[in-house]
Amino acid sequence: MIPDDDPSRSLTVADPDDPGMTYISLVGNTYAMLITGAQTNGRYCLIEMRVPDGGGPPPHRHDFEEMFTILEGEIEFTFRGDKHTVQAGSTINIPANAPHNFRNVSGAPARMLCMCTPAGQDEYFMRIGDVVAGKDAPPPQLTADELAERRRYAGELAPAFRSEFL
């Protein structure tokens, strides 16, 4: 049986150009929190990822599904040790618990959507990244010590967000 409509939940419209949009700089990438777990009762989150040439996270895994749609550029995904180059227009799904990472190999900035279900990755990124002024804002200039502290903190928080770095 389908439950009754919940009128306390409202329609969400995600506009990456909205001045109220939150942008996070993380490992040189810029992430827009388009739809958060708070807006979906934790069911999923949707993040727009702007990845500079050569950018991407270190190898990791987590116990939730992660789906990527490449909007611009070319992204190389390493999935369980095998490399897969994904072009703009394609969508891939990373199953829960599978080791993976990605890297922009297009020679130009790339852009993609990332949907995580259930939500939580949005909150994790908000806790470990730096809020920046907008989608084109440069990442903060961090010292080697600040970078090391950020990596340590991300690793420390990862288990609480059902993730681990490899």
mmCIF file of C-alpha atoms in Angstrom:
data_model
loop_
_atom_site.group_PDB
_atom_site.id
_atom_site.type_symbol
_atom_site.label_atom_id
_atom_site.label_comp_id
_atom_site.label_asym_id
_atom_site.label_seq_id
_atom_site.Cartn_x
_atom_site.Cartn_y
_atom_site.Cartn_z
ATOM 1 C CA MET A 1 0.000 0.000 0.000
ATOM 2 C CA ILE A 2 1.291 3.446 -0.893
ATOM 3 C CA PRO A 3 1.259 5.872 2.039
ATOM 4 C CA ASP A 4 -0.614 9.174 1.897
ATOM 5 C CA ASP A 5 1.067 12.202 0.386
ATOM 6 C CA ASP A 6 3.245 14.111 2.849
ATOM 7 C CA PRO A 7 2.268 17.785 2.392
ATOM 8 C CA SER A 8 5.166 18.865 4.620
ATOM 9 C CA ARG A 9 7.529 17.977 1.737
ATOM 10 C CA SER A 10 7.745 20.440 -1.130
ATOM 11 C CA LEU A 11 8.857 20.460 -4.733
ATOM 12 C CA THR A 12 12.598 20.988 -5.105
ATOM 13 C CA VAL A 13 14.006 22.859 -8.084
ATOM 14 C CA ALA A 14 17.798 22.736 -8.334
ATOM 15 C CA ASP A 15 19.311 25.628 -10.273
ATOM 16 C CA PRO A 16 23.119 25.638 -10.187
ATOM 17 C CA ASP A 17 23.052 29.384 -10.956
ATOM 18 C CA ASP A 18 20.904 30.151 -7.892
ATOM 19 C CA PRO A 19 22.878 32.575 -5.696
ATOM 20 C CA GLY A 20 21.901 30.462 -2.674
ATOM 21 C CA MET A 21 23.527 27.308 -4.089
ATOM 22 C CA THR A 22 26.267 25.827 -1.908
ATOM 23 C CA TYR A 23 29.552 25.097 -3.679
ATOM 24 C CA ILE A 24 32.275 23.001 -2.074
ATOM 25 C CA SER A 25 35.919 22.790 -3.112
ATOM 26 C CA LEU A 26 37.330 19.337 -2.462
ATOM 27 C CA VAL A 27 40.566 17.827 -3.839
ATOM 28 C CA GLY A 28 40.636 20.597 -6.456
ATOM 29 C CA ASN A 29 37.110 19.828 -7.708
ATOM 30 C CA THR A 30 34.057 22.058 -7.232
ATOM 31 C CA TYR A 31 30.849 20.358 -6.109
ATOM 32 C CA ALA A 32 27.388 21.971 -6.135
ATOM 33 C CA MET A 33 24.957 20.446 -3.639
ATOM 34 C CA LEU A 34 21.968 20.431 -6.029
ATOM 35 C CA ILE A 35 19.634 18.253 -3.962
ATOM 36 C CA THR A 36 20.551 17.273 -0.432
ATOM 37 C CA GLY A 37 19.503 14.406 1.770
ATOM 38 C CA ALA A 38 17.676 16.943 3.931
ATOM 39 C CA GLN A 39 15.430 17.663 0.933
ATOM 40 C CA THR A 40 14.754 13.964 0.168
ATOM 41 C CA ASN A 41 14.329 12.588 3.692
ATOM 42 C CA GLY A 42 17.700 10.891 3.222
ATOM 43 C CA ARG A 43 16.646 8.891 0.173
ATOM 44 C CA TYR A 44 19.315 10.318 -2.158
ATOM 45 C CA CYS A 45 21.428 13.357 -2.937
ATOM 46 C CA LEU A 46 22.422 14.900 -6.274
ATOM 47 C CA ILE A 47 25.741 16.671 -6.681
ATOM 48 C CA GLU A 48 27.055 18.517 -9.722
ATOM 49 C CA MET A 49 30.799 17.904 -9.982
ATOM 50 C CA ARG A 50 33.149 20.195 -11.890
ATOM 51 C CA VAL A 51 36.461 18.414 -12.278
ATOM 52 C CA PRO A 52 39.549 20.136 -13.708
ATOM 53 C CA ASP A 53 41.822 18.274 -16.116
ATOM 54 C CA GLY A 54 43.702 15.664 -14.091
ATOM 55 C CA GLY A 55 41.357 16.065 -11.107
ATOM 56 C CA GLY A 56 39.527 13.409 -9.166
ATOM 57 C CA PRO A 57 39.432 11.714 -5.756
ATOM 58 C CA PRO A 58 41.764 9.014 -4.425
ATOM 59 C CA PRO A 59 40.685 5.343 -4.527
ATOM 60 C CA HIS A 60 37.856 4.657 -2.089
ATOM 61 C CA ARG A 61 34.704 2.630 -1.507
ATOM 62 C CA HIS A 62 31.438 3.059 0.372
ATOM 63 C CA ASP A 63 28.340 1.055 1.188
ATOM 64 C CA PHE A 64 25.909 3.041 -0.970
ATOM 65 C CA GLU A 65 25.184 3.237 -4.695
ATOM 66 C CA GLU A 66 26.766 6.045 -6.695
ATOM 67 C CA MET A 67 25.628 6.955 -10.216
ATOM 68 C CA PHE A 68 27.423 9.389 -12.511
ATOM 69 C CA THR A 69 26.161 11.073 -15.692
ATOM 70 C CA ILE A 70 28.939 12.741 -17.668
ATOM 71 C CA LEU A 71 27.701 16.105 -18.978
ATOM 72 C CA GLU A 72 30.942 17.515 -20.436
ATOM 73 C CA GLY A 73 34.384 16.056 -21.026
ATOM 74 C CA GLU A 74 35.701 12.583 -20.486
ATOM 75 C CA ILE A 75 36.183 10.795 -17.182
ATOM 76 C CA GLU A 76 38.302 7.719 -16.567
ATOM 77 C CA PHE A 77 36.775 5.524 -13.869
ATOM 78 C CA THR A 78 38.852 2.845 -12.195
ATOM 79 C CA PHE A 79 36.442 0.154 -11.017
ATOM 80 C CA ARG A 80 37.836 -2.850 -9.134
ATOM 81 C CA GLY A 81 41.221 -2.095 -10.706
ATOM 82 C CA ASP A 82 40.002 -1.874 -14.326
ATOM 83 C CA LYS A 83 39.939 1.456 -16.185
ATOM 84 C CA HIS A 84 36.853 2.568 -18.122
ATOM 85 C CA THR A 85 36.782 5.829 -20.092
ATOM 86 C CA VAL A 86 33.329 7.392 -20.088
ATOM 87 C CA GLN A 87 32.308 10.099 -22.568
ATOM 88 C CA ALA A 88 29.818 12.948 -22.183
ATOM 89 C CA GLY A 89 26.270 11.652 -22.476
ATOM 90 C CA SER A 90 26.991 8.348 -20.719
ATOM 91 C CA THR A 91 25.832 7.228 -17.284
ATOM 92 C CA ILE A 92 27.504 4.652 -15.062
ATOM 93 C CA ASN A 93 26.594 3.138 -11.721
ATOM 94 C CA ILE A 94 29.130 2.132 -9.083
ATOM 95 C CA PRO A 95 27.677 -0.681 -6.936
ATOM 96 C CA ALA A 96 27.895 -0.351 -3.171
ATOM 97 C CA ASN A 97 31.178 -1.541 -1.599
ATOM 98 C CA ALA A 98 33.132 -1.659 -4.904
ATOM 99 C CA PRO A 99 36.597 -0.039 -4.908
ATOM 100 C CA HIS A 100 36.738 2.858 -7.370
ATOM 101 C CA ASN A 101 37.930 6.338 -8.205
ATOM 102 C CA PHE A 102 37.772 8.679 -11.179
ATOM 103 C CA ARG A 103 40.028 11.094 -13.005
ATOM 104 C CA ASN A 104 39.387 13.720 -15.672
ATOM 105 C CA VAL A 105 41.454 12.702 -18.697
ATOM 106 C CA SER A 106 39.792 14.982 -21.255
ATOM 107 C CA GLY A 107 42.448 17.707 -21.378
ATOM 108 C CA ALA A 108 39.770 20.252 -20.389
ATOM 109 C CA PRO A 109 37.378 20.789 -17.484
ATOM 110 C CA ALA A 110 34.711 18.090 -17.141
ATOM 111 C CA ARG A 111 31.290 18.220 -15.552
ATOM 112 C CA MET A 112 29.071 15.438 -14.270
ATOM 113 C CA LEU A 113 26.134 14.695 -12.023
ATOM 114 C CA CYS A 114 26.584 12.307 -9.117
ATOM 115 C CA MET A 115 23.601 10.722 -7.393
ATOM 116 C CA CYS A 116 24.143 8.787 -4.169
ATOM 117 C CA THR A 117 21.492 6.611 -2.609
ATOM 118 C CA PRO A 118 20.892 6.786 0.211
ATOM 119 C CA ALA A 119 22.058 10.335 0.880
ATOM 120 C CA GLY A 120 24.988 11.188 3.109
ATOM 121 C CA GLN A 121 27.774 11.958 0.674
ATOM 122 C CA ASP A 122 26.473 15.524 0.448
ATOM 123 C CA GLU A 123 26.812 15.973 4.194
ATOM 124 C CA TYR A 124 30.269 14.361 4.194
ATOM 125 C CA PHE A 125 31.487 16.730 1.470
ATOM 126 C CA MET A 126 30.060 19.704 3.378
ATOM 127 C CA ARG A 127 32.031 18.662 6.465
ATOM 128 C CA ILE A 128 35.395 17.989 4.814
ATOM 129 C CA GLY A 129 35.421 20.517 1.942
ATOM 130 C CA ASP A 130 35.721 24.274 1.759
ATOM 131 C CA VAL A 131 32.728 26.416 0.827
ATOM 132 C CA VAL A 132 33.602 28.597 -2.176
ATOM 133 C CA ALA A 133 31.782 31.560 -3.719
ATOM 134 C CA GLY A 134 30.545 29.838 -6.888
ATOM 135 C CA LYS A 135 31.049 27.247 -9.594
ATOM 136 C CA ASP A 136 33.979 29.142 -11.111
ATOM 137 C CA ALA A 137 35.640 30.165 -7.836
ATOM 138 C CA PRO A 138 39.235 28.968 -7.514
ATOM 139 C CA PRO A 139 39.997 26.382 -4.836
ATOM 140 C CA PRO A 140 41.555 27.767 -1.673
ATOM 141 C CA GLN A 141 45.346 27.879 -1.639
ATOM 142 C CA LEU A 142 46.236 25.433 1.139
ATOM 143 C CA THR A 143 49.645 24.820 2.666
ATOM 144 C CA ALA A 144 51.098 21.301 2.800
ATOM 145 C CA ASP A 145 50.185 21.146 6.496
ATOM 146 C CA GLU A 146 46.589 22.235 5.788
ATOM 147 C CA LEU A 147 46.280 19.596 3.043
ATOM 148 C CA ALA A 148 47.623 16.914 5.383
ATOM 149 C CA GLU A 149 45.142 17.983 8.071
ATOM 150 C CA ARG A 150 42.251 17.858 5.571
ATOM 151 C CA ARG A 151 43.243 14.339 4.493
ATOM 152 C CA ARG A 152 43.514 13.225 8.111
ATOM 153 C CA TYR A 153 40.097 14.677 8.967
ATOM 154 C CA ALA A 154 38.465 13.144 5.855
ATOM 155 C CA GLY A 155 39.862 9.737 6.825
ATOM 156 C CA GLU A 156 38.742 10.157 10.416
ATOM 157 C CA LEU A 157 35.158 11.036 9.380
ATOM 158 C CA ALA A 158 34.895 8.467 6.553
ATOM 159 C CA PRO A 159 33.594 5.554 8.686
ATOM 160 C CA ALA A 160 30.755 7.710 10.068
ATOM 161 C CA PHE A 161 29.700 8.298 6.431
ATOM 162 C CA ARG A 162 30.049 4.609 5.479
ATOM 163 C CA SER A 163 33.207 5.189 3.418
ATOM 164 C CA GLU A 164 36.872 4.220 3.435
ATOM 165 C CA PHE A 165 39.937 5.329 1.514
ATOM 166 C CA LEU A 166 42.066 2.595 -0.046
#
